[in-house]
Each structure stands twice: as structure tokens, then as C-alpha cells.
PDB file of C-alpha atoms in Angstrom:
ATOM      1  CA  MET F  22     -42.853  -6.222  39.757  1.00 82.00           C
ATOM      2  CA  LEU F  23     -39.433  -4.568  39.533  1.00 90.00           C
ATOM      3  CA  ASP F  24     -38.249  -7.268  37.128  1.00 92.00           C
ATOM      4  CA  ALA F  25     -41.205  -6.586  34.847  1.00 95.00           C
ATOM      5  CA  VAL F  26     -40.531  -2.846  34.841  1.00 96.00           C
ATOM      6  CA  THR F  27     -36.814  -3.371  34.218  1.00 96.00           C
ATOM      7  CA  LEU F  28     -37.629  -5.655  31.307  1.00 96.00           C
ATOM      8  CA  THR F  29     -40.106  -3.108  29.905  1.00 97.00           C
ATOM      9  CA  VAL F  30     -37.562  -0.305  30.069  1.00 98.00           C
ATOM     10  CA  SER F  31     -34.898  -2.504  28.449  1.00 97.00           C
ATOM     11  CA  VAL F  32     -37.151  -3.566  25.568  1.00 98.00           C
ATOM     12  CA  THR F  33     -38.481  -0.059  24.854  1.00 98.00           C
ATOM     13  CA  ALA F  34     -34.936   1.339  25.063  1.00 98.00           C
ATOM     14  CA  LEU F  35     -33.666  -1.237  22.552  1.00 98.00           C
ATOM     15  CA  LEU F  36     -36.627  -0.554  20.235  1.00 98.00           C
ATOM     16  CA  LEU F  37     -35.872   3.172  20.397  1.00 98.00           C
ATOM     17  CA  ALA F  38     -32.197   2.430  19.685  1.00 98.00           C
ATOM     18  CA  ALA F  39     -33.025   0.283  16.655  1.00 98.00           C
ATOM     19  CA  TRP F  40     -35.540   2.807  15.330  1.00 98.00           C
ATOM     20  CA  CYS F  41     -33.150   5.741  15.677  1.00 98.00           C
ATOM     21  CA  ALA F  42     -30.217   3.744  14.308  1.00 97.00           C
ATOM     22  CA  TYR F  43     -32.318   3.052  11.200  1.00 97.00           C
ATOM     23  CA  ALA F  44     -33.281   6.737  10.942  1.00 97.00           C
ATOM     24  CA  ALA F  45     -29.622   7.721  11.300  1.00 97.00           C
ATOM     25  CA  TYR F  46     -28.742   5.221   8.596  1.00 97.00           C
ATOM     26  CA  ARG F  47     -31.361   6.931   6.371  1.00 97.00           C
ATOM     27  CA  ASP F  48     -29.735  10.289   7.121  1.00 96.00           C
ATOM     28  CA  GLU F  49     -32.709  11.696   9.058  1.00 96.00           C
ATOM     29  CA  PRO F  50     -32.575  14.117  11.987  1.00 96.00           C
ATOM     30  CA  THR F  51     -34.832  13.325  14.941  1.00 96.00           C
ATOM     31  CA  ASN F  52     -38.497  14.219  14.358  1.00 97.00           C
ATOM     32  CA  ASP F  53     -41.580  14.565  16.557  1.00 97.00           C
ATOM     33  CA  ARG F  54     -42.316  10.835  16.476  1.00 97.00           C
ATOM     34  CA  HIS F  55     -38.818  10.088  17.706  1.00 97.00           C
ATOM     35  CA  PHE F  56     -39.341  12.514  20.562  1.00 98.00           C
ATOM     36  CA  ALA F  57     -42.642  10.811  21.408  1.00 98.00           C
ATOM     37  CA  GLY F  58     -40.716   7.529  21.550  1.00 98.00           C
ATOM     38  CA  MET F  59     -38.117   9.096  23.821  1.00 98.00           C
ATOM     39  CA  ALA F  60     -40.922  10.377  26.056  1.00 98.00           C
ATOM     40  CA  VAL F  61     -42.373   6.858  26.342  1.00 98.00           C
ATOM     41  CA  VAL F  62     -39.008   5.383  27.325  1.00 98.00           C
ATOM     42  CA  THR F  63     -38.358   8.195  29.798  1.00 98.00           C
ATOM     43  CA  LEU F  64     -41.824   7.649  31.311  1.00 98.00           C
ATOM     44  CA  ALA F  65     -40.950   3.967  31.757  1.00 98.00           C
ATOM     45  CA  THR F  66     -37.759   4.907  33.613  1.00 98.00           C
ATOM     46  CA  LEU F  67     -39.785   7.222  35.872  1.00 98.00           C
ATOM     47  CA  VAL F  68     -42.198   4.361  36.636  1.00 97.00           C
ATOM     48  CA  GLN F  69     -39.158   2.242  37.416  1.00 97.00           C
ATOM     49  CA  LEU F  70     -37.853   4.896  39.790  1.00 97.00           C
ATOM     50  CA  VAL F  71     -41.180   5.029  41.659  1.00 97.00           C
ATOM     51  CA  VAL F  72     -41.547   1.237  41.832  1.00 96.00           C
ATOM     52  CA  SER F  73     -37.949   0.932  43.088  1.00 96.00           C
ATOM     53  CA  LEU F  74     -38.471   3.545  45.780  1.00 95.00           C
ATOM     54  CA  VAL F  75     -41.648   1.757  46.915  1.00 96.00           C
ATOM     55  CA  GLN F  76     -39.719  -1.531  47.094  1.00 94.00           C
ATOM     56  CA  LEU F  77     -36.971   0.145  49.113  1.00 94.00           C
ATOM     57  CA  GLY F  78     -39.661   1.637  51.336  1.00 94.00           C
ATOM     58  CA  HIS F  79     -40.987  -1.859  52.012  1.00 94.00           C
ATOM     59  CA  GLY F  80     -37.585  -2.840  53.336  1.00 92.00           C
ATOM     60  CA  ASP F  81     -36.272  -4.714  50.295  1.00 91.00           C
ATOM     61  CA  ARG F  82     -32.567  -4.106  49.808  1.00 92.00           C
ATOM     62  CA  PRO F  83     -30.462  -4.428  46.648  1.00 93.00           C
ATOM     63  CA  GLU F  84     -27.662  -6.965  46.931  1.00 91.00           C
ATOM     64  CA  GLN F  85     -24.928  -4.523  45.990  1.00 89.00           C
ATOM     65  CA  GLY F  86     -26.030  -1.635  48.163  1.00 89.00           C
ATOM     66  CA  VAL F  87     -28.577   1.169  48.097  1.00 92.00           C
ATOM     67  CA  PRO F  88     -26.293   4.073  46.979  1.00 90.00           C
ATOM     68  CA  VAL F  89     -25.115   2.260  43.844  1.00 90.00           C
ATOM     69  CA  PHE F  90     -28.681   1.189  43.050  1.00 94.00           C
ATOM     70  CA  ILE F  91     -30.022   4.738  43.421  1.00 94.00           C
ATOM     71  CA  GLY F  92     -27.124   6.054  41.339  1.00 92.00           C
ATOM     72  CA  TYR F  93     -27.959   3.776  38.439  1.00 95.00           C
ATOM     73  CA  LEU F  94     -31.677   4.568  38.758  1.00 96.00           C
ATOM     74  CA  ILE F  95     -30.984   8.285  38.431  1.00 95.00           C
ATOM     75  CA  GLY F  96     -28.626   7.636  35.531  1.00 96.00           C
ATOM     76  CA  ALA F  97     -31.349   5.637  33.803  1.00 97.00           C
ATOM     77  CA  VAL F  98     -33.872   8.453  34.173  1.00 98.00           C
ATOM     78  CA  PHE F  99     -31.548  11.086  32.704  1.00 97.00           C
ATOM     79  CA  THR F 100     -29.971   9.120  29.845  1.00 97.00           C
ATOM     80  CA  ILE F 101     -32.692   9.554  27.224  1.00 98.00           C
ATOM     81  CA  PRO F 102     -33.562  13.199  28.060  1.00 98.00           C
ATOM     82  CA  ALA F 103     -29.858  14.071  27.771  1.00 97.00           C
ATOM     83  CA  ALA F 104     -29.688  12.343  24.387  1.00 97.00           C
ATOM     84  CA  ALA F 105     -32.884  14.156  23.341  1.00 97.00           C
ATOM     85  CA  PHE F 106     -31.350  17.550  24.077  1.00 96.00           C
ATOM     86  CA  MET F 107     -28.201  16.628  22.166  1.00 95.00           C
ATOM     87  CA  SER F 108     -30.291  15.603  19.167  1.00 96.00           C
ATOM     88  CA  LEU F 109     -32.027  19.001  19.337  1.00 96.00           C
ATOM     89  CA  ALA F 110     -28.625  20.674  19.183  1.00 94.00           C
ATOM     90  CA  GLU F 111     -27.432  18.398  16.369  1.00 94.00           C
ATOM     91  CA  ARG F 112     -30.002  18.510  13.572  1.00 94.00           C
ATOM     92  CA  SER F 113     -28.388  15.808  11.455  1.00 95.00           C
ATOM     93  CA  ARG F 114     -28.142  12.028  11.308  1.00 95.00           C
ATOM     94  CA  TRP F 115     -25.563  12.257  14.097  1.00 96.00           C
ATOM     95  CA  GLY F 116     -28.135  13.647  16.496  1.00 96.00           C
ATOM     96  CA  THR F 117     -30.297  10.614  15.763  1.00 97.00           C
ATOM     97  CA  ALA F 118     -27.261   8.383  16.278  1.00 97.00           C
ATOM     98  CA  VAL F 119     -26.799   9.956  19.706  1.00 97.00           C
ATOM     99  CA  VAL F 120     -30.343   8.883  20.643  1.00 98.00           C
ATOM    100  CA  ALA F 121     -29.678   5.379  19.304  1.00 98.00           C
ATOM    101  CA  ALA F 122     -26.537   5.201  21.438  1.00 97.00           C
ATOM    102  CA  GLY F 123     -28.532   6.514  24.388  1.00 98.00           C
ATOM    103  CA  GLY F 124     -31.031   3.662  24.014  1.00 98.00           C
ATOM    104  CA  LEU F 125     -28.201   1.120  24.048  1.00 96.00           C
ATOM    105  CA  ILE F 126     -26.598   2.754  27.064  1.00 96.00           C
ATOM    106  CA  LEU F 127     -29.940   2.691  28.898  1.00 97.00           C
ATOM    107  CA  ALA F 128     -30.328  -1.028  28.113  1.00 96.00           C
ATOM    108  CA  VAL F 129     -26.872  -1.632  29.606  1.00 93.00           C
ATOM    109  CA  LEU F 130     -27.827   0.393  32.689  1.00 95.00           C
ATOM    110  CA  GLU F 131     -30.928  -1.800  33.081  1.00 96.00           C
ATOM    111  CA  LEU F 132     -28.776  -4.927  32.919  1.00 93.00           C
ATOM    112  CA  ARG F 133     -26.560  -3.483  35.646  1.00 92.00           C
ATOM    113  CA  LEU F 134     -29.605  -2.504  37.710  1.00 94.00           C
ATOM    114  CA  HIS F 135     -30.824  -6.080  37.477  1.00 94.00           C
ATOM    115  CA  ASP F 136     -27.436  -7.331  38.736  1.00 92.00           C
ATOM    116  CA  ILE F 137     -27.266  -4.756  41.515  1.00 93.00           C
ATOM    117  CA  TRP F 138     -30.756  -5.609  42.751  1.00 92.00           C
ATOM    118  CA  GLY F 139     -29.882  -9.299  42.748  1.00 87.00           C
ATOM    119  CA  ALA F 140     -31.557 -12.267  41.123  1.00 63.00           C
ATOM    120  CA  GLY F 141     -32.968 -13.613  44.399  1.00 56.00           C
ATOM    121  CA  HIS F 142     -35.780 -11.143  44.877  1.00 53.00           C
ATOM    122  CA  GLY F 143     -37.614  -8.934  42.488  1.00 45.00           C
TER     123      GLY F 143
ATOM    124  CA  MET C  24       2.600  42.663  26.817  1.00 41.00           C
ATOM    125  CA  ALA C  25       0.750  40.849  24.098  1.00 41.00           C
ATOM    126  CA  GLU C  26      -1.494  43.822  23.467  1.00 40.00           C
ATOM    127  CA  ASP C  27       1.502  46.049  22.866  1.00 45.00           C
ATOM    128  CA  ILE C  28       2.964  43.812  20.201  1.00 44.00           C
ATOM    129  CA  HIS C  29      -0.266  42.835  18.450  1.00 45.00           C
ATOM    130  CA  PRO C  30      -2.758  45.607  19.079  1.00 45.00           C
ATOM    131  CA  GLY C  31      -5.175  44.111  16.556  1.00 44.00           C
ATOM    132  CA  ILE C  32      -5.601  40.857  18.431  1.00 43.00           C
ATOM    133  CA  PRO C  33      -7.877  40.766  21.469  1.00 45.00           C
ATOM    134  CA  ALA C  34      -5.813  39.539  24.391  1.00 45.00           C
ATOM    135  CA  ASP C  35      -7.771  36.645  25.827  1.00 47.00           C
ATOM    136  CA  GLY C  36      -5.096  34.000  26.115  1.00 42.00           C
ATOM    137  CA  THR C  37      -1.456  33.515  26.938  1.00 43.00           C
ATOM    138  CA  GLU C  38       1.273  35.399  25.146  1.00 44.00           C
ATOM    139  CA  ALA C  39       2.880  32.285  23.726  1.00 44.00           C
ATOM    140  CA  GLU C  40      -0.368  31.389  21.993  1.00 44.00           C
ATOM    141  CA  ASP C  41      -0.602  34.867  20.505  1.00 44.00           C
ATOM    142  CA  MET C  42       2.781  34.323  18.945  1.00 44.00           C
ATOM    143  CA  ALA C  43       1.875  30.878  17.708  1.00 44.00           C
ATOM    144  CA  GLN C  44      -1.320  32.107  16.089  1.00 44.00           C
ATOM    145  CA  GLN C  45       0.678  34.419  13.846  1.00 45.00           C
ATOM    146  CA  ARG C  46       1.650  31.515  11.619  1.00 44.00           C
ATOM    147  CA  THR C  47      -1.954  30.937  10.627  1.00 44.00           C
ATOM    148  CA  GLN C  48      -4.470  33.528   9.522  1.00 43.00           C
ATOM    149  CA  PRO C  49      -6.862  34.571  12.258  1.00 43.00           C
ATOM    150  CA  ALA C  50      -9.743  34.738   9.804  1.00 43.00           C
ATOM    151  CA  PRO C  51     -12.728  36.729  11.088  1.00 44.00           C
ATOM    152  CA  ALA C  52     -15.152  34.132   9.719  1.00 43.00           C
ATOM    153  CA  ALA C  53     -13.410  31.388  11.658  1.00 42.00           C
ATOM    154  CA  ARG C  54     -13.692  33.390  14.832  1.00 42.00           C
ATOM    155  CA  GLN C  55     -17.412  33.788  14.282  1.00 43.00           C
ATOM    156  CA  ASP C  56     -17.824  30.081  13.731  1.00 43.00           C
ATOM    157  CA  ALA C  57     -16.023  29.291  16.934  1.00 41.00           C
ATOM    158  CA  ALA C  58     -18.057  31.706  19.020  1.00 41.00           C
ATOM    159  CA  PRO C  59     -21.126  29.536  19.820  1.00 43.00           C
ATOM    160  CA  ASP C  60     -18.866  26.755  21.044  1.00 42.00           C
ATOM    161  CA  THR C  61     -16.951  28.886  23.468  1.00 39.00           C
ATOM    162  CA  GLY C  62     -19.970  30.511  25.050  1.00 38.00           C
ATOM    163  CA  ALA C  63     -20.143  33.295  27.595  1.00 40.00           C
ATOM    164  CA  THR C  64     -18.141  31.516  30.270  1.00 39.00           C
ATOM    165  CA  ALA C  65     -15.071  31.071  28.095  1.00 37.00           C
ATOM    166  CA  ASP C  66     -12.856  33.249  30.236  1.00 39.00           C
ATOM    167  CA  THR C  67     -11.685  30.627  32.726  1.00 38.00           C
ATOM    168  CA  GLY C  68      -9.908  27.312  32.645  1.00 37.00           C
ATOM    169  CA  THR C  69      -6.914  25.947  30.821  1.00 37.00           C
ATOM    170  CA  GLU C  70      -8.605  26.034  27.435  1.00 37.00           C
ATOM    171  CA  ALA C  71      -9.244  29.756  27.665  1.00 37.00           C
ATOM    172  CA  GLY C  72      -7.225  30.418  24.533  1.00 37.00           C
ATOM    173  CA  THR C  73      -9.414  28.297  22.279  1.00 38.00           C
ATOM    174  CA  ASP C  74     -11.856  30.965  21.191  1.00 40.00           C
ATOM    175  CA  LYS C  75      -9.236  32.632  19.050  1.00 40.00           C
ATOM    176  CA  GLY C  76      -8.314  29.392  17.354  1.00 42.00           C
ATOM    177  CA  THR C  77      -8.370  29.515  13.610  1.00 43.00           C
ATOM    178  CA  GLY C  78     -10.108  26.173  13.163  1.00 45.00           C
ATOM    179  CA  THR C  79     -13.408  26.399  11.318  1.00 49.00           C
ATOM    180  CA  VAL C  80     -14.329  22.826  12.184  1.00 59.00           C
ATOM    181  CA  LYS C  81     -16.434  22.323  15.262  1.00 80.00           C
ATOM    182  CA  LEU C  82     -14.989  19.394  17.126  1.00 89.00           C
ATOM    183  CA  GLY C  83     -18.210  18.526  18.902  1.00 90.00           C
ATOM    184  CA  GLN C  84     -20.531  18.594  15.896  1.00 91.00           C
ATOM    185  CA  GLY C  85     -21.528  16.084  13.268  1.00 91.00           C
ATOM    186  CA  PRO C  86     -19.772  12.783  14.012  1.00 93.00           C
ATOM    187  CA  GLY C  87     -18.021  14.624  16.827  1.00 94.00           C
ATOM    188  CA  ARG C  88     -21.382  14.977  18.573  1.00 95.00           C
ATOM    189  CA  LEU C  89     -21.653  11.213  18.912  1.00 96.00           C
ATOM    190  CA  LEU C  90     -18.134  11.120  20.374  1.00 96.00           C
ATOM    191  CA  LEU C  91     -19.039  13.980  22.688  1.00 96.00           C
ATOM    192  CA  TRP C  92     -22.062  11.995  23.887  1.00 96.00           C
ATOM    193  CA  PHE C  93     -20.061   8.837  24.586  1.00 96.00           C
ATOM    194  CA  TYR C  94     -17.291  10.765  26.327  1.00 97.00           C
ATOM    195  CA  GLY C  95     -19.873  12.612  28.410  1.00 96.00           C
ATOM    196  CA  VAL C  96     -21.495   9.345  29.480  1.00 95.00           C
ATOM    197  CA  PHE C  97     -18.118   7.803  30.274  1.00 95.00           C
ATOM    198  CA  THR C  98     -17.115  10.863  32.280  1.00 96.00           C
ATOM    199  CA  VAL C  99     -20.189  10.505  34.469  1.00 94.00           C
ATOM    200  CA  ALA C 100     -19.794   6.722  34.709  1.00 92.00           C
ATOM    201  CA  ALA C 101     -16.076   6.660  35.543  1.00 92.00           C
ATOM    202  CA  LEU C 102     -16.132   9.628  37.912  1.00 94.00           C
ATOM    203  CA  SER C 103     -19.189   8.522  39.869  1.00 92.00           C
ATOM    204  CA  ARG C 104     -17.929   4.958  40.040  1.00 88.00           C
ATOM    205  CA  SER C 105     -14.508   5.940  41.351  1.00 91.00           C
ATOM    206  CA  ILE C 106     -15.927   8.483  43.795  1.00 92.00           C
ATOM    207  CA  VAL C 107     -18.248   5.829  45.269  1.00 89.00           C
ATOM    208  CA  GLN C 108     -15.408   3.307  45.443  1.00 88.00           C
ATOM    209  CA  ILE C 109     -12.882   5.728  46.934  1.00 92.00           C
ATOM    210  CA  SER C 110     -15.324   7.004  49.529  1.00 91.00           C
ATOM    211  CA  THR C 111     -16.655   3.587  50.605  1.00 88.00           C
ATOM    212  CA  LYS C 112     -13.851   1.019  50.220  1.00 87.00           C
ATOM    213  CA  PHE C 113     -10.661   2.799  49.226  1.00 88.00           C
ATOM    214  CA  HIS C 114      -8.311   0.343  50.978  1.00 88.00           C
ATOM    215  CA  ASP C 115      -9.602  -2.701  49.099  1.00 85.00           C
ATOM    216  CA  ALA C 116      -7.847  -1.713  45.902  1.00 85.00           C
ATOM    217  CA  PRO C 117      -6.398   1.816  46.090  1.00 87.00           C
ATOM    218  CA  LEU C 118      -4.529   1.568  42.791  1.00 86.00           C
ATOM    219  CA  ALA C 119      -7.601   0.434  40.858  1.00 86.00           C
ATOM    220  CA  TYR C 120      -9.809   3.187  42.286  1.00 90.00           C
ATOM    221  CA  VAL C 121      -7.277   5.949  41.762  1.00 91.00           C
ATOM    222  CA  LEU C 122      -6.833   4.706  38.206  1.00 89.00           C
ATOM    223  CA  SER C 123     -10.598   4.844  37.632  1.00 90.00           C
ATOM    224  CA  LEU C 124     -10.562   8.403  38.948  1.00 93.00           C
ATOM    225  CA  ALA C 125      -7.710   9.300  36.587  1.00 93.00           C
ATOM    226  CA  ALA C 126      -9.626   7.744  33.695  1.00 93.00           C
ATOM    227  CA  GLY C 127     -12.677   9.776  34.633  1.00 95.00           C
ATOM    228  CA  ILE C 128     -10.635  12.977  34.664  1.00 96.00           C
ATOM    229  CA  VAL C 129      -9.174  12.180  31.222  1.00 96.00           C
ATOM    230  CA  TYR C 130     -12.710  11.578  29.920  1.00 96.00           C
ATOM    231  CA  ALA C 131     -13.835  14.879  31.429  1.00 97.00           C
ATOM    232  CA  VAL C 132     -10.974  16.763  29.762  1.00 97.00           C
ATOM    233  CA  ILE C 133     -11.786  15.230  26.361  1.00 96.00           C
ATOM    234  CA  THR C 134     -15.500  15.958  26.798  1.00 96.00           C
ATOM    235  CA  VAL C 135     -14.799  19.620  27.544  1.00 95.00           C
ATOM    236  CA  ALA C 136     -12.288  19.857  24.673  1.00 95.00           C
ATOM    237  CA  LEU C 137     -14.769  18.401  22.162  1.00 94.00           C
ATOM    238  CA  TRP C 138     -17.496  20.668  23.448  1.00 93.00           C
ATOM    239  CA  ARG C 139     -15.378  23.825  23.271  1.00 91.00           C
ATOM    240  CA  GLY C 140     -13.723  23.189  19.916  1.00 90.00           C
ATOM    241  CA  GLY C 141     -10.923  25.225  18.340  1.00 89.00           C
ATOM    242  CA  ASP C 142      -7.223  24.661  17.754  1.00 89.00           C
ATOM    243  CA  GLN C 143      -6.167  24.613  21.390  1.00 92.00           C
ATOM    244  CA  ALA C 144      -8.956  22.185  22.291  1.00 93.00           C
ATOM    245  CA  ARG C 145      -7.919  19.924  19.438  1.00 93.00           C
ATOM    246  CA  LYS C 146      -4.393  19.747  20.825  1.00 93.00           C
ATOM    247  CA  VAL C 147      -5.719  19.030  24.306  1.00 95.00           C
ATOM    248  CA  ALA C 148      -8.020  16.330  22.913  1.00 96.00           C
ATOM    249  CA  LEU C 149      -5.189  14.828  20.859  1.00 95.00           C
ATOM    250  CA  VAL C 150      -2.936  14.499  23.905  1.00 96.00           C
ATOM    251  CA  SER C 151      -5.788  13.213  26.088  1.00 96.00           C
ATOM    252  CA  CYS C 152      -6.993  10.633  23.566  1.00 97.00           C
ATOM    253  CA  SER C 153      -3.420   9.384  23.131  1.00 96.00           C
ATOM    254  CA  ALA C 154      -3.006   9.128  26.903  1.00 95.00           C
ATOM    255  CA  GLU C 155      -6.342   7.320  27.104  1.00 95.00           C
ATOM    256  CA  LEU C 156      -5.352   4.811  24.427  1.00 95.00           C
ATOM    257  CA  ALA C 157      -1.979   4.218  26.080  1.00 95.00           C
ATOM    258  CA  GLY C 158      -3.700   3.783  29.440  1.00 92.00           C
ATOM    259  CA  VAL C 159      -6.251   1.291  28.137  1.00 93.00           C
ATOM    260  CA  ILE C 160      -3.549  -0.778  26.433  1.00 93.00           C
ATOM    261  CA  ALA C 161      -1.170  -0.658  29.415  1.00 91.00           C
ATOM    262  CA  VAL C 162      -3.835  -1.545  31.965  1.00 89.00           C
ATOM    263  CA  GLY C 163      -5.287  -4.137  29.603  1.00 90.00           C
ATOM    264  CA  ILE C 164      -1.948  -5.910  29.254  1.00 90.00           C
ATOM    265  CA  LEU C 165      -1.288  -5.647  33.017  1.00 87.00           C
ATOM    266  CA  THR C 166      -4.659  -7.107  33.959  1.00 86.00           C
ATOM    267  CA  VAL C 167      -4.425  -9.927  31.465  1.00 86.00           C
ATOM    268  CA  ALA C 168      -0.829 -10.772  32.426  1.00 86.00           C
ATOM    269  CA  ASP C 169      -1.095 -10.360  36.199  1.00 79.00           C
ATOM    270  CA  SER C 170      -4.596 -10.093  37.571  1.00 71.00           C
ATOM    271  CA  SER C 171      -3.311  -9.709  41.139  1.00 74.00           C
ATOM    272  CA  ALA C 172      -2.120  -6.194  40.313  1.00 68.00           C
ATOM    273  CA  PHE C 173      -5.738  -5.035  40.319  1.00 71.00           C
ATOM    274  CA  PRO C 174      -7.838  -6.780  42.973  1.00 69.00           C
ATOM    275  CA  ASP C 175     -10.909  -4.867  41.822  1.00 76.00           C
ATOM    276  CA  ALA C 176     -11.885  -4.079  38.253  1.00 78.00           C
ATOM    277  CA  THR C 177     -11.347  -0.664  36.698  1.00 81.00           C
ATOM    278  CA  VAL C 178     -12.871   0.933  33.640  1.00 83.00           C
ATOM    279  CA  TRP C 179      -9.800  -0.127  31.687  1.00 86.00           C
ATOM    280  CA  SER C 180      -9.350  -3.687  32.999  1.00 86.00           C
ATOM    281  CA  ASP C 181      -8.998  -6.361  30.319  1.00 86.00           C
ATOM    282  CA  PHE C 182      -9.093  -3.675  27.612  1.00 88.00           C
ATOM    283  CA  GLY C 183     -12.473  -2.411  28.844  1.00 87.00           C
ATOM    284  CA  VAL C 184     -14.327  -5.687  28.401  1.00 85.00           C
ATOM    285  CA  GLY C 185     -16.813  -4.654  31.105  1.00 81.00           C
ATOM    286  CA  TYR C 186     -17.815  -1.720  28.919  1.00 84.00           C
ATOM    287  CA  VAL C 187     -18.080  -3.709  25.663  1.00 84.00           C
ATOM    288  CA  PHE C 188     -14.552  -2.573  24.706  1.00 90.00           C
ATOM    289  CA  LEU C 189     -15.762   1.000  24.279  1.00 91.00           C
ATOM    290  CA  PRO C 190     -12.794   2.283  26.362  1.00 92.00           C
ATOM    291  CA  LEU C 191     -10.552   0.846  23.649  1.00 94.00           C
ATOM    292  CA  ILE C 192     -12.723   1.873  20.685  1.00 95.00           C
ATOM    293  CA  LEU C 193     -13.403   5.448  21.822  1.00 95.00           C
ATOM    294  CA  PRO C 194      -9.818   6.788  21.766  1.00 96.00           C
ATOM    295  CA  VAL C 195      -9.224   5.237  18.338  1.00 96.00           C
ATOM    296  CA  MET C 196     -12.408   6.844  17.006  1.00 95.00           C
ATOM    297  CA  GLY C 197     -11.443  10.065  18.773  1.00 96.00           C
ATOM    298  CA  LEU C 198      -7.993  10.185  17.182  1.00 96.00           C
ATOM    299  CA  LEU C 199      -9.423   9.391  13.736  1.00 95.00           C
ATOM    300  CA  TRP C 200     -12.028  12.128  14.116  1.00 94.00           C
ATOM    301  CA  LEU C 201      -9.452  14.649  15.352  1.00 94.00           C
ATOM    302  CA  ARG C 202      -7.272  13.889  12.353  1.00 92.00           C
ATOM    303  CA  ARG C 203     -10.137  14.150   9.895  1.00 91.00           C
ATOM    304  CA  SER C 204     -11.563  17.359  11.323  1.00 89.00           C
ATOM    305  CA  GLY C 205      -8.030  18.723  11.488  1.00 86.00           C
ATOM    306  CA  ARG C 206      -7.585  18.061   7.793  1.00 86.00           C
ATOM    307  CA  GLU C 207     -10.895  19.752   7.042  1.00 82.00           C
ATOM    308  CA  ALA C 208      -9.818  22.757   9.059  1.00 79.00           C
ATOM    309  CA  ALA C 209      -6.526  22.906   7.187  1.00 80.00           C
ATOM    310  CA  GLY C 210      -8.355  22.602   3.880  1.00 79.00           C
ATOM    311  CA  ALA C 211     -10.787  25.371   4.742  1.00 73.00           C
ATOM    312  CA  ALA C 212      -8.111  27.811   5.900  1.00 63.00           C
TER     313      ALA C 212
END
């Protein structure tokens, strides 16, 4: 279950990154559709947070420790909203580039989360 | 003291900076431009003198915004990582963890400098980015040459390979951006 959610977040984050990178290349600031995309990815990270907490509640433990795991989970939830606010402040292609970078960073966080949880159980 | 000599200049920084600013024109338009960056809480901290900088270029805008974003993320990453490591297993690799903490502090300084903008912030960012680049290269060479020096990885180990070499790329981009925005500021003045 957690693996599936992690994969979903990673894929949507990379799609958002590619989409926004293309928009930045075309010199566009973020628009409403981009923000809808960011909302979808953020929703996925919230689902991931809930699923992870349920798993922890069932007694499953991440291989590399609970504090680090929780830290990365929280980081994952806040990455895209933070990028969204920066793109509101920067109404140029560079604001869109920030969101693209945020998507990549989130994908990296998901990879780390996968490592921290451990391959054995998911 | 400063007010007596230059009654026309609001005293919001150190005296030495007041003197230094005399070489360049404190253009009213430039001051207006800098105002949103410095905000209402601009009266504390080491960069307190920035709001009277003459630079019209906003360090943390345009391409600088992307840099600001990366530096912000790296600040959070490096600081939280080193705080967790220092508080849970400091004696495993004290040097590595203290170094990560130092890296995090350098990232924090650059983030704040980019966000605030102005001449003083540019100088701070220039020094910090140079220190960052030197640190990445030094630690990179050390870790490649003698891996026993760092029993646990740091942000800067192996030239930042664990962070897709961004620790090496960021200071170079930062220095290039500081130079370019500095030129624009000089051109506009």
C-alpha cells in the first residue's frame, strides 16, 4: 500500500515537474491549471502521510528510524505548497521553474522515503 | 555620530557603511525598489544595513528566485539532517556532523541574503557562496582521497554526489548570478 502511494506521488511529482519545466521554457508564469496540478500532487502527499501514520500505528517500523521517516514525510507535504507560494510571488518563467524544481525535489524525497522505510516491507 | 555628519541620511546601519555609501548615489528610486525586500522586520540582524543599499537589482527575483528556492530547500535539508545526527549519534562522526551543521548555516546565510537583497546582502552572499564553493571542493577532495576522514557522509562528501552534485553547482550558479545582477545594478545606477 505504502509503495503504491509513494510511486503515485513520485510519478505525479515528475509529471508536474516536466509540465512546469515546459511552461518555464515557453516563458509562462504559473496559471490556474498549474495550481490545480500542484493541488493534486499535494493531495497525494497528504494521502501518503495518512497511510504512513496508519502503518506506523499498526506497529510497522521504518528501517532507518521513525524520526527521520516522519521528517521526510513532513518535508514531502510542504515542498509543493512552498513552491506554489514562491511562484505566486514570482510572476515570471522563474516562478514556474521553481515549481518544476519543487517537483524534482519531491521525487527525490520519495526515493529517500522508500529507502528509509526499507525494501523488505511495504 | 552618523546623523551629525550626514543629516540627510536616515541612520539605520553602522557608521562605516554610511561613509561607504557616499561613493555611490543613494538614489531615492533605488531605495523604494529595495523596500519590499527588506520588510518591516529589517531592523535586526547583521544585514540591517542592506535597506539603504543603492542596488536596484533584487537578488531574490527572476533567476535569483530559483536560487533562493534551492538554497531554502538546502538550508532545511542540511540543518535538519545535522541536528538529527548531532542529537542522536554525535560521537559516531563528530567532524562530519559539525561540518553538515556549518554547511546548513552557510546555506541559511545565503538564503537570507538573497531574500533581503541590496548591496550589503550581495557582499554577504558573495563571501558565503565563495566559502561554500571552497568547502565543497575541499571536502570533496578529502573524501575522495581519504574516506576514513569522514566515517559518515556529509552534504559535501564526494563533491555532493548524494545530492546530484547540486552542492557543487549551486555556488557556481550563485556566483554567476551575483556577478550578473551586480553588473545590472552598476549599469542602472
